[in-house]
Every structure is written in structure tokens, then in C-alpha cells.
mmCIF file of C-alpha atoms and ligand atoms in Angstrom:
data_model
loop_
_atom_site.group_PDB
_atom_site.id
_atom_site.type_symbol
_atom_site.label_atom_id
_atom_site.label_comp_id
_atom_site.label_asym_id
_atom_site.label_seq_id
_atom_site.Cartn_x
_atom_site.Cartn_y
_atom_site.Cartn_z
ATOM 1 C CA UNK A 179 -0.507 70.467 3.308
ATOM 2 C CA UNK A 180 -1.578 67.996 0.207
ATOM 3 C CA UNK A 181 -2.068 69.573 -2.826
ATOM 4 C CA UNK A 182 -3.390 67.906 -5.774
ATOM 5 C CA UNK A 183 -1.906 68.178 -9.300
ATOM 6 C CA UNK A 184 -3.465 67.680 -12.627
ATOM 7 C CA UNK A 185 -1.986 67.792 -15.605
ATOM 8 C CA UNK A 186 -4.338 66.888 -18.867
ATOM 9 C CA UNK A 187 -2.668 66.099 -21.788
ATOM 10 C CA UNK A 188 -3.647 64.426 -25.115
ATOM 11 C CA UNK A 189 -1.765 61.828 -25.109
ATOM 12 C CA UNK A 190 -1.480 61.467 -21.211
ATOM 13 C CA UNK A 191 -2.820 62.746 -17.722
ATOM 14 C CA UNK A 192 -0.330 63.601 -15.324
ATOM 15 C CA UNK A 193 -1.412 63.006 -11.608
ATOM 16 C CA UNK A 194 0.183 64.339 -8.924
ATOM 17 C CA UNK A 195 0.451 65.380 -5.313
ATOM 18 C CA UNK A 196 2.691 68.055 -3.762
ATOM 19 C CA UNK A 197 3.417 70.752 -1.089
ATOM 20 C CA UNK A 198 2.843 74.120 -0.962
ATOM 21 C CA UNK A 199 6.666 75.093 -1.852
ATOM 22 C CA UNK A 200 6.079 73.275 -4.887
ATOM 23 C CA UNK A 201 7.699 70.067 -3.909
ATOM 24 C CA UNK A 202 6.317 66.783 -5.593
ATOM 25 C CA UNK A 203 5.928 64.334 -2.997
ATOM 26 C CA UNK A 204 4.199 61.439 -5.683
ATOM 27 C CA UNK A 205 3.360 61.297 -9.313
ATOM 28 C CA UNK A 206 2.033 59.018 -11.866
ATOM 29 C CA UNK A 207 1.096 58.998 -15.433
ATOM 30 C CA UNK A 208 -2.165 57.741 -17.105
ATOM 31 C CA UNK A 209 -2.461 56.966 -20.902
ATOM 32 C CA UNK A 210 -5.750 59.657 -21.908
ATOM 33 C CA UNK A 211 -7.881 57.124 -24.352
ATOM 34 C CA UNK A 212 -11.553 58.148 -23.466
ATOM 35 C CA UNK A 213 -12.804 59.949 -20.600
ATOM 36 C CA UNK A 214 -15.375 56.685 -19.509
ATOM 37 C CA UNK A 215 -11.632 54.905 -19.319
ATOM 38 C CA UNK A 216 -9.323 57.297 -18.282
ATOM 39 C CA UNK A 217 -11.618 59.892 -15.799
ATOM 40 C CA UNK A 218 -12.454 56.927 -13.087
ATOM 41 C CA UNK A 219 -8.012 56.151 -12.812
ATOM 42 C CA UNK A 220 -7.370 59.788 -12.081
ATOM 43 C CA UNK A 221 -10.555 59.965 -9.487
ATOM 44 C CA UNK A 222 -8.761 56.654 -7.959
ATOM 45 C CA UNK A 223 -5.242 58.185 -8.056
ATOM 46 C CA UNK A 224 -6.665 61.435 -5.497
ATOM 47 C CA UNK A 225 -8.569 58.746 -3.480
ATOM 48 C CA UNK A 226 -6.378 57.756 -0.730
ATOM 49 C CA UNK A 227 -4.267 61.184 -0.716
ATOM 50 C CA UNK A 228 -6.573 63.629 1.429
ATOM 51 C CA UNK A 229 -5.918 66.924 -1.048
ATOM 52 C CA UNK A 230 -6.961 70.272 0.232
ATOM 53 C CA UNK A 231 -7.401 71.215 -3.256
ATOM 54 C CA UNK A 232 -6.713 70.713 -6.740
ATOM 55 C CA UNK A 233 -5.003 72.571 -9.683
ATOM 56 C CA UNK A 234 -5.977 71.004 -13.397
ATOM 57 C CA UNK A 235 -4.468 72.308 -16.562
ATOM 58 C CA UNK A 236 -5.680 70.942 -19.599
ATOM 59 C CA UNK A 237 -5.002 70.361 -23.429
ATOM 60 C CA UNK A 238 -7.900 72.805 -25.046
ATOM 61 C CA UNK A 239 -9.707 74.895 -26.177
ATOM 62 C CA UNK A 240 -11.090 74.792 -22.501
ATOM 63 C CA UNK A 241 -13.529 77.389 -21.145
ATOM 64 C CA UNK A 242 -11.436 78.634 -18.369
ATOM 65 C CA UNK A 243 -14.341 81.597 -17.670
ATOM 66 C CA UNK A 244 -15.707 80.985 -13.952
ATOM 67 C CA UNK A 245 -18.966 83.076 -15.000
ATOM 68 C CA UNK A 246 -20.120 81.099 -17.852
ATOM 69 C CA UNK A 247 -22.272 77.781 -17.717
ATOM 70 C CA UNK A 248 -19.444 75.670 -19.823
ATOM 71 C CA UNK A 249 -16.490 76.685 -17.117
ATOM 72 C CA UNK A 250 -14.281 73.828 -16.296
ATOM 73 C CA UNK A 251 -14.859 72.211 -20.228
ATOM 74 C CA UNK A 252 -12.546 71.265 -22.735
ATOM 75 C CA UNK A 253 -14.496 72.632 -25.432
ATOM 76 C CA UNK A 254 -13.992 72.147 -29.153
ATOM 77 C CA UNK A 255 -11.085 69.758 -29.147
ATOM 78 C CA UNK A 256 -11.424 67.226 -32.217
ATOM 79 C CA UNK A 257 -9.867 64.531 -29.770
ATOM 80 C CA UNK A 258 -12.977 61.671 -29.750
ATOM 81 C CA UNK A 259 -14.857 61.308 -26.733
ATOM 82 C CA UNK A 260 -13.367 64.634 -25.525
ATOM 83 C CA UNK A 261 -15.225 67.402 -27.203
ATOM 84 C CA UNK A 262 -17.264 69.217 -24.767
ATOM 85 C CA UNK A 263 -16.484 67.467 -21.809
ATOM 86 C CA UNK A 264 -17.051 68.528 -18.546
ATOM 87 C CA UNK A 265 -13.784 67.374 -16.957
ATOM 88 C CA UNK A 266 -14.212 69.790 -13.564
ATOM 89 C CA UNK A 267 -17.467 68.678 -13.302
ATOM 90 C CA UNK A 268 -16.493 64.962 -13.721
ATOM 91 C CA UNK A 269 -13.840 65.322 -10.503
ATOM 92 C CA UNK A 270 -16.366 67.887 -8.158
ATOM 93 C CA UNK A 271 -18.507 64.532 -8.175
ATOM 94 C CA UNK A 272 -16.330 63.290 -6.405
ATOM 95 C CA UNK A 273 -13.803 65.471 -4.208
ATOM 96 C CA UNK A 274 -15.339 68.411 -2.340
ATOM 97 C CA UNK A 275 -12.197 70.801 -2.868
ATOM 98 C CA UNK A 276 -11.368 74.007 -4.378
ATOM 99 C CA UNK A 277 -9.913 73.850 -7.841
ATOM 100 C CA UNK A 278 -8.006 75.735 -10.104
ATOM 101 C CA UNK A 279 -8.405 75.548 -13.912
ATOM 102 C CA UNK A 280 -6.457 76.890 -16.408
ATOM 103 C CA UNK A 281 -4.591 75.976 -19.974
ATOM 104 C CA UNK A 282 -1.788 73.259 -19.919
ATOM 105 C CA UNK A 283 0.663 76.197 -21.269
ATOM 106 C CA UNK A 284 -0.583 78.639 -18.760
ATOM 107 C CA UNK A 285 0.092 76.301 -16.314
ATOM 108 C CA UNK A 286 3.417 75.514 -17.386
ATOM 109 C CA UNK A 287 3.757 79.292 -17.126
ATOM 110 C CA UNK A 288 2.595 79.599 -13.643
ATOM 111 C CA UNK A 289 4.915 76.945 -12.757
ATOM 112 C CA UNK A 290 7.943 78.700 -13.870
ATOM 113 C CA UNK A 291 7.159 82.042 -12.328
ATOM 114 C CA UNK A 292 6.319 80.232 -9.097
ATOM 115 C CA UNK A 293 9.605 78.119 -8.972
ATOM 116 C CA UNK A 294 11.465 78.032 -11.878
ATOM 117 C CA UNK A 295 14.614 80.144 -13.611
ATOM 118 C CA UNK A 296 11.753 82.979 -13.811
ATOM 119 C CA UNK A 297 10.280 83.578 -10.180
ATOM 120 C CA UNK A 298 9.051 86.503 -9.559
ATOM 121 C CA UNK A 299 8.346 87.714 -13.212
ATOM 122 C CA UNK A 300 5.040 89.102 -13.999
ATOM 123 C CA UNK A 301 4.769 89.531 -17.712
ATOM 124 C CA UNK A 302 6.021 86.708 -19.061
ATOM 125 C CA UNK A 303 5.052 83.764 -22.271
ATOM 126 C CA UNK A 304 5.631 80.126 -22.192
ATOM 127 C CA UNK A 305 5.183 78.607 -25.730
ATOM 128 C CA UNK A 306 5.765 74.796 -25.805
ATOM 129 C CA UNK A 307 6.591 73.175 -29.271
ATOM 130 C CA UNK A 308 5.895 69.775 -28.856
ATOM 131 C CA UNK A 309 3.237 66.884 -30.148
ATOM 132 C CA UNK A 310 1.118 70.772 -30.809
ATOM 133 C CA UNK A 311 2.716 74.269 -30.411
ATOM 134 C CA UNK A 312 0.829 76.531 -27.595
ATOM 135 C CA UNK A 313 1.566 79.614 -25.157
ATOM 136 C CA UNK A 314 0.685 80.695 -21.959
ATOM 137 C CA UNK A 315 0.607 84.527 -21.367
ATOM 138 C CA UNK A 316 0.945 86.479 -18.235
ATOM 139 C CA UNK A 317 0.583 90.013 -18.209
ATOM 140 C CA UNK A 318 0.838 92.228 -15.091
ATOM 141 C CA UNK A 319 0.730 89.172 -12.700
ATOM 142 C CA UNK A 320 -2.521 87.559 -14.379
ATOM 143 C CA UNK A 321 -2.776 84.903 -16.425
ATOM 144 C CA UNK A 322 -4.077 86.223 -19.869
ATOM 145 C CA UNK A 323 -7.807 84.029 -20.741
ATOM 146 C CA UNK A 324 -9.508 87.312 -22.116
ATOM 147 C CA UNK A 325 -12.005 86.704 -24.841
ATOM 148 C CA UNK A 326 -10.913 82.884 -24.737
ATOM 149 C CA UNK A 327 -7.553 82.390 -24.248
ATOM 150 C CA UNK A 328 -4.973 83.118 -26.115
ATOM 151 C CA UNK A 329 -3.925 80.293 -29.241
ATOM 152 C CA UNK A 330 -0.212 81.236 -30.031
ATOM 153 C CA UNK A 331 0.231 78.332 -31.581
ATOM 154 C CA UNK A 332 -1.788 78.726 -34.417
ATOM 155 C CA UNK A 333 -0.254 82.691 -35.388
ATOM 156 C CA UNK A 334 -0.024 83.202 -38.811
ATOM 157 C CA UNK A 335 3.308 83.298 -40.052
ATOM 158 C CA UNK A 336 5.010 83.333 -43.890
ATOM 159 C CA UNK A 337 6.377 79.768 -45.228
ATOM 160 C CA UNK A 338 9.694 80.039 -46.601
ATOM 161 C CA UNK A 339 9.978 80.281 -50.501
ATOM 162 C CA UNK A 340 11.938 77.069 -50.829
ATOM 163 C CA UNK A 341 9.510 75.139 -48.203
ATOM 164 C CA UNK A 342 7.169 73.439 -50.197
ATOM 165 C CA UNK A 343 5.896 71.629 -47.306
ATOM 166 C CA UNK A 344 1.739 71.561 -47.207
ATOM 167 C CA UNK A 345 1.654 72.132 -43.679
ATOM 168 C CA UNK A 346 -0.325 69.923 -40.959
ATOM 169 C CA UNK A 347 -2.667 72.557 -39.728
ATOM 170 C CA UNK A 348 -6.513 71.157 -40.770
ATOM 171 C CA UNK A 349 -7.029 74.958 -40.409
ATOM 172 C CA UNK A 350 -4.376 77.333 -41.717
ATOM 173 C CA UNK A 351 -2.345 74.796 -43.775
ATOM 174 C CA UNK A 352 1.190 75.749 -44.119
ATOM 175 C CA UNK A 353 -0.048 79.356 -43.043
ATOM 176 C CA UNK A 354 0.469 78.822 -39.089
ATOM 177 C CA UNK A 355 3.163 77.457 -36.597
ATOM 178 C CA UNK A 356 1.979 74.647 -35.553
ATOM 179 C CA UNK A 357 0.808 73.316 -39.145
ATOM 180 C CA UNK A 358 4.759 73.885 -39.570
ATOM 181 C CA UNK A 359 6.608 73.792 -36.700
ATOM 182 C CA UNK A 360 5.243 71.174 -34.613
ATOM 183 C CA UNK A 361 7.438 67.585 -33.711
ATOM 184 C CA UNK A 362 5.106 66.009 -36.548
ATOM 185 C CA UNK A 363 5.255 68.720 -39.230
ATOM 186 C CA UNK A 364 8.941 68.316 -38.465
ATOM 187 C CA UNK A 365 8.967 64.846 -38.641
ATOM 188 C CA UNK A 366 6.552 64.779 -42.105
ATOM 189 C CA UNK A 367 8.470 67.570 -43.791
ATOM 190 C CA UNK A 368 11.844 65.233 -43.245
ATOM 191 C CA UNK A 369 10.915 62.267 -43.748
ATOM 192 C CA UNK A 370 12.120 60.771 -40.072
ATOM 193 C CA UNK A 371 11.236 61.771 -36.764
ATOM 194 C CA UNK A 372 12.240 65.150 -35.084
ATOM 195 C CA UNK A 373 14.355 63.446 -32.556
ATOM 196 C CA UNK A 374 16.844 61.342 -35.073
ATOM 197 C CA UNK A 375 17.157 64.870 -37.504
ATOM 198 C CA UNK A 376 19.871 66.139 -34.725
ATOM 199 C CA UNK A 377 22.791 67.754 -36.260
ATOM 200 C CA UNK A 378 21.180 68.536 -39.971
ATOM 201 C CA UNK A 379 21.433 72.118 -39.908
ATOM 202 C CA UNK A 380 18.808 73.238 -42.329
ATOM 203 C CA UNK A 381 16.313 71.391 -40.344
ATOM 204 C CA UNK A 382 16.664 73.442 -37.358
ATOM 205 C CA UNK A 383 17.595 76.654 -39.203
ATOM 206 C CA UNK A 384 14.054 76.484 -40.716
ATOM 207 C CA UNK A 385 12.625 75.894 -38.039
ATOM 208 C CA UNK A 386 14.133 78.581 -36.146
ATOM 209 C CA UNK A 387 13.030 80.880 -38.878
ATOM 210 C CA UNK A 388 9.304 80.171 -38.113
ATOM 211 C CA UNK A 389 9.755 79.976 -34.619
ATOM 212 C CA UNK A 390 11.520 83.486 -34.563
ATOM 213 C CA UNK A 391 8.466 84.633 -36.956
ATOM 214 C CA UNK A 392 6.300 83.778 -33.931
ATOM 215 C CA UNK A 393 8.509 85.243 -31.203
ATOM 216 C CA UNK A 394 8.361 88.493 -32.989
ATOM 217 C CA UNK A 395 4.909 88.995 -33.024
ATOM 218 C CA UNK A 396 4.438 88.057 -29.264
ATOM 219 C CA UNK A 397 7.303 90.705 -28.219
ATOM 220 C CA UNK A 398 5.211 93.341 -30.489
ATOM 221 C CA UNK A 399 2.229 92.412 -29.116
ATOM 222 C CA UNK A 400 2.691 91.460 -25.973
ATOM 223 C CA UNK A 401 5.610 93.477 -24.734
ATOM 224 C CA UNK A 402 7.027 90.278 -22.527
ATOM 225 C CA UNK A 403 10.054 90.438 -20.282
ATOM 226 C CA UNK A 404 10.793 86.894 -21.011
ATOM 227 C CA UNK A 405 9.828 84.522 -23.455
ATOM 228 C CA UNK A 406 10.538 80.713 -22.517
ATOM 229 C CA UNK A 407 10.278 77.833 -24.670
ATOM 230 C CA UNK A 408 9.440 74.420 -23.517
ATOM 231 C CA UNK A 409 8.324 71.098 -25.264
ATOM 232 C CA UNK A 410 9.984 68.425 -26.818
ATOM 233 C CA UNK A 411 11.172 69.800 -30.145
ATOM 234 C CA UNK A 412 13.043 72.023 -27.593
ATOM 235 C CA UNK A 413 15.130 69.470 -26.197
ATOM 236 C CA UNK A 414 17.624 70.391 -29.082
ATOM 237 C CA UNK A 415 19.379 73.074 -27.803
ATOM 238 C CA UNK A 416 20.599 74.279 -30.943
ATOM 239 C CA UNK A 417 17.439 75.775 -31.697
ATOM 240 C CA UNK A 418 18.226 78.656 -28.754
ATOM 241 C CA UNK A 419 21.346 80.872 -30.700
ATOM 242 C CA UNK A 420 19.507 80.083 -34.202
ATOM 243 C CA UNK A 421 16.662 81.635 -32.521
ATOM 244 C CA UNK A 422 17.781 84.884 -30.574
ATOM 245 C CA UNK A 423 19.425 85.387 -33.807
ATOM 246 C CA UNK A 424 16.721 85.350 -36.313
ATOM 247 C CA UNK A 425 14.438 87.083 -33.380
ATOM 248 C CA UNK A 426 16.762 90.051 -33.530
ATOM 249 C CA UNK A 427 17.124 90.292 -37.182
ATOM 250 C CA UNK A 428 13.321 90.394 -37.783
ATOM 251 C CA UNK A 429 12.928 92.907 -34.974
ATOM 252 C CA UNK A 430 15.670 95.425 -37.090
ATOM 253 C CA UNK A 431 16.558 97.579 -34.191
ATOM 254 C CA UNK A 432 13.444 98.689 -33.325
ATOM 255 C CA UNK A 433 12.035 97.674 -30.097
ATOM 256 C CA UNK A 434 15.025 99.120 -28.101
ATOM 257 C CA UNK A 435 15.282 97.656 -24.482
ATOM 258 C CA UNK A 436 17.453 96.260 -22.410
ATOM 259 C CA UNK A 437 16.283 93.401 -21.732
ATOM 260 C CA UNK A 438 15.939 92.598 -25.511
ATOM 261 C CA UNK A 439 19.991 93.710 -25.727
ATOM 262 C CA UNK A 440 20.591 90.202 -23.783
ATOM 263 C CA UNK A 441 18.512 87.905 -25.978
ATOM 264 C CA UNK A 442 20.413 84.757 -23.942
ATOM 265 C CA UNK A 443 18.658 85.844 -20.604
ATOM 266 C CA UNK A 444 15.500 86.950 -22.589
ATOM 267 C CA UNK A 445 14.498 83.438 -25.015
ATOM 268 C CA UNK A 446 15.127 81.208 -22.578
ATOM 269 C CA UNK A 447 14.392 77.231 -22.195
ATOM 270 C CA UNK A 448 12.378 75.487 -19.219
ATOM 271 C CA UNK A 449 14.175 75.763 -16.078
ATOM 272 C CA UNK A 450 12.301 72.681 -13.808
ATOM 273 C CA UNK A 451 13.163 69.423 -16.078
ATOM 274 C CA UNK A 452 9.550 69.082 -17.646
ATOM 275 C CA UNK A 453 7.635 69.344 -14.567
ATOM 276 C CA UNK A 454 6.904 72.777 -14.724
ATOM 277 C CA UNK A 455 3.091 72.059 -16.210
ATOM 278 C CA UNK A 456 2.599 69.700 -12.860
ATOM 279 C CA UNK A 457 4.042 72.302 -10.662
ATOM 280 C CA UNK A 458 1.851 75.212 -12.035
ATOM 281 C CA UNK A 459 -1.313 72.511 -11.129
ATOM 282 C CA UNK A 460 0.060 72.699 -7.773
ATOM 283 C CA UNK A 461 0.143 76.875 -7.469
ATOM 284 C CA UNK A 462 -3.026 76.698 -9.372
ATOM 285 C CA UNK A 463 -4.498 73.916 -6.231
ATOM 286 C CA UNK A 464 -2.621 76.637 -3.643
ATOM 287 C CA UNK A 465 -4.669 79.806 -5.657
ATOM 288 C CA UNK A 466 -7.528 78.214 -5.488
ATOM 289 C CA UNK A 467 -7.595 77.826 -1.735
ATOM 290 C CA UNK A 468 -6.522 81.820 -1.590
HETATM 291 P P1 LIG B 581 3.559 66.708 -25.923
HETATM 292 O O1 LIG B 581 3.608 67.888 -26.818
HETATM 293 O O2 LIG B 581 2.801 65.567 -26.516
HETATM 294 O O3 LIG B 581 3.138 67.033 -24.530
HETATM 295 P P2 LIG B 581 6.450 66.747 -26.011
HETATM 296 O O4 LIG B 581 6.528 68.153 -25.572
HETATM 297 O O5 LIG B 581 7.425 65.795 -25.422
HETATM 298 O O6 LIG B 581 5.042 66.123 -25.753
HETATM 299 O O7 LIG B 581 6.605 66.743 -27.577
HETATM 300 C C1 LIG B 581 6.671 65.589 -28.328
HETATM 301 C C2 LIG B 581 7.163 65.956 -29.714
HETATM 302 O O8 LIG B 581 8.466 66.508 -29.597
HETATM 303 C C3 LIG B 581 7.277 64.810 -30.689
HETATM 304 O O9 LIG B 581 6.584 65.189 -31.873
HETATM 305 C C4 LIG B 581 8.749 64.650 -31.005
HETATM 306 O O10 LIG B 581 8.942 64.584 -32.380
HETATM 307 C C5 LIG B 581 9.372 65.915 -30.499
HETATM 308 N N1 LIG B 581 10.619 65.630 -29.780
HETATM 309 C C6 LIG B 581 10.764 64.967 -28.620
HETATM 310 N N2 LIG B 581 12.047 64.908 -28.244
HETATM 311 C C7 LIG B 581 12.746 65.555 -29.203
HETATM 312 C C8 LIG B 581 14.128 65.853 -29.424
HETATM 313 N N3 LIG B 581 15.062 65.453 -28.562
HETATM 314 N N4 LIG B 581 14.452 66.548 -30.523
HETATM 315 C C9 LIG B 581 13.522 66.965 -31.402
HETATM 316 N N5 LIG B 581 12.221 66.709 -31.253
HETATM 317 C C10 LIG B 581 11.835 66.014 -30.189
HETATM 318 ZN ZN1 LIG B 582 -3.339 76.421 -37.300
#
């Protein structure tokens, strides 16, 4: 069976088709400039492939709420020509199928309880630190969407005394973690890009601080059995002891579990080699024919 796979990013849509174990049996990437551009070259990507349904995850805010009149939008993004658009809508023009919807991070999250290093897990978070900073929560099997959805990547946390970095966030300044722990806030803090600051230890020791900050309050509030991080930033593996480490200082003894006492098996990094936000697309296609 054909399942179709969308992944929509802000900088790029991810098409794909794949199986029903997950497999991805073609793929392609398409640059995401306006919708009048980029919409019709995802519609012609699903044209020849005879889906039974599709899975989207999306950059947001989206309305992911079936009952209400705006389902299937991205909502209040600031990204031009993408600010209330209908982006279900724009495909159910076209292709008669079911279709999933859902957060890019939730769907990243799906994909690695489906098939990745976590399958099988039911309360888990996926937080990707990346271009933005954003988690997916799952909670008793379900994806988490509640009032909205959840926006981890904007929790509040406290700036370091000696960071006197303003922050990127147009909203909380250098109040939240993705004003100051996102690629760019890395990359405008240093001076150089994230990628070329590899091997400068305070870089990634800060960072790990506000990271850990953010970890904290999701294991408080949340009560995960696994937290996994994803996203570029990621990619420098470093970032995992500094992190368990500051995670377990700030928690002080007093969440007491086991699964905390094995912080390596409890922060852990993506498991399926960045295609775990196309792969959830593909459960979400599969749940949506359920
Ligand atoms: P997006 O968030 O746009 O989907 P990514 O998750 O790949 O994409 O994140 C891109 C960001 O991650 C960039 O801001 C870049 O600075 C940062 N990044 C990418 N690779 C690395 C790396 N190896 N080390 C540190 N930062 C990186
Ligand atoms: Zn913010």
C-alpha cells in the first residue's frame, strides 16, 4: 500500500511516499517560497503515485482541531504568504484521501515511537533545536494538541548572568529558548555559525545550561519516560553528557525514578537519521485510514 508523506517546513517541504512498515520507497525536497509557487509542485509530486492517504506535518502554529472551521491551517505564522493558510484544504482539492494532520515535532515524535530507538513508548517528548526550537508531546499514547498545542520552544527560562546576549525571540527576548538557544541565536551570540563553533566548550556548555533549563520543566510537567532531542544544533554530540548532567543537577534529587537514574537511556538523540518527521507523515497517512 502507497502512503503519502508530507513534511512542511519553513524553509522546505519534504514529499514523500512509503509503506505501511514505514519504509520510504521515494522522496524529494521542495524549496517553501510562497504557497501560489510551492503548493502546485507538491500537488504534482502525489500525482502519478496513487496514495491511499496522506500524513502532513507542518511548521505552525497550525490548527490541528478536527471540530473547528480553521482545521488543517497554519495559523499565525509570520512567514509571508503563509499566515492563515489553508494548506489541507489546498491538497483535498485535489486528492480524495484521508489525511492526517499534525505539528512537524509531533510528527517527528510519532515517527520515533512508530520505528525508531523508542517504539512502543507512550509518554514520550521530541524537542528539535534547529533553524526554531519546538516539541512534540505524547502522553498516554495520544499526541498532546489540547488547548492548541503545546509551544516548548518558547518556555521561559533564566539567561545566564554573564550572557549578555539580547536574545532573538520577537516575543520573549532573551527570556525563552528559542530566542537563545536556537542554530541562529547560537550563531548571533558567537559571531560564526553554529556548525564551525565545534570544540569551543563554553559555547555548548551554555547552551546545555538552557537546554537543561527546558528539559527540567518538561520532566516536572510532563512526567515523560523519554525525552529525545533532534534538530540540527543536535548534530554535536557533545551537547548529550553536558546535558544529562546539568538536567540532573537542576532536578536536586527530587524526582526519584528509575528511569531518571539512567539519564543516557532517558535524553536521548534521534534514532532514524533525520527522517523521523517524514516517517511520522507516513503513520499519520496509515492513522488516518484507521
Ligand atoms: P530546520 O530547523 O530548519 O528544520 P535543522 O534542524 O537542520 O533545520 O537546523 C538548522 C540549524 O541547525 C541551523 O541554524 C544550524 O546553525 C544548526 N546546525 C546544523 N548543523 C549543525 C551542527 N553540525 N552543529 C551545530 N549546529 C548545526
Ligand atoms: Zn519566544
Amino acid at each position: 500500500m502507497i502512503l503519502g508523506a508530507l513534511e512542511a517546513g519553513g524553509t522546505k517541504m519534504v514529499c514523500a511516499i512509503g509503506d505501511e512498515t514505514g519504509r520510504i520507497l521515494d522522496q524529494t525536497s521542495i524549496p517553501t517560497t510562497i504557497p501560489e509557487e510551492t503548493m502546485p509542485l507538491i500537488i504534482d509530486y502525489f500525482m502519478d503515485k496513487d496514495v491511499k492517504a496522506l500524513g502532513v506535518a507542518s511548521f505552525g502554529p497550525i490548527d490541528p482541531d478536527p471540530t473547528s472551521e480553521t482545521y488543517g491551517y497554519i495559523t499565525s505564522t509570520p512567514k509571508p504568504g503563509w499566515t492563515n493558510y489553508n494548506i489541507l484544504g489546498e491538497l483535498k482539492k485535489t486528492y480524495d484521501v484521508p489525511m492526517g494532520f499534525d505539528t512537524d515535532v509531533n510528527g517527528s515524535l510519532l515517527g520515533e515511537v512508530t520505528w525508531g530507538s523508542s517504539k512502543g513508548l507512550t509518554d514520550a517528548v521530541y524537542i528539535t533545536i534547529g533553524t526554531g526550537i519546538g516539541g512534540g508531546v505524547m502522553s498516554g499514547g495520544n499526541l498532546v494538541h489540547g488547548m492548541l498545542h503545546p509551544e516548548l520552544g518558547h518556555m521561559l527560562i533564566i539567561p545566564r548572568a554573564n550572557d549578555h546576549y539580547a536574545g532573538r525571540c520577537p516575543f520573549h527576548g532573551n527570556n525563552c529558548l528559542e530566542g537563545m538557544a536556537s542554530g541562529p541565536a547560537i550563531g548571533e551570540r558567537w559571531g560564526r555559525p553554529a556548525k564551525e563553533l565545534a570544540g569551543q566548550k563554553e559555547v555548548w556548555e551554555l547552551e546545555a545550561d538552557y537546554v537543561a533549563q527546558a528539559l527540567t520543566n518538561v520532566i516536572l510537567t510532563l512526567s515523560p519516560k523519554r525525552i529525545i532531542l533532534g534538530g540540527g544544533v543536535m548534530h554535536q554530540e557533545v551537547l548529550f553528557p553536558l546535558i544529562r548532567t546539568r538536567v540532573k543537577e537542576c532536578l536536586n534529587g527530587y524526582v526519584r525514578t528509575s528511569l531518571l537514574d539512567d539519564l543516557d537511556n532517558y535524553v536521548v538523540p534521534a534514532s532514524l537519521n533525520d527522517d523521523q518527521g517524514i516517517m511520522g507523515c507516513i503513520k499519520l497517512a496509515l492513522n488516518a485510514l484507521e
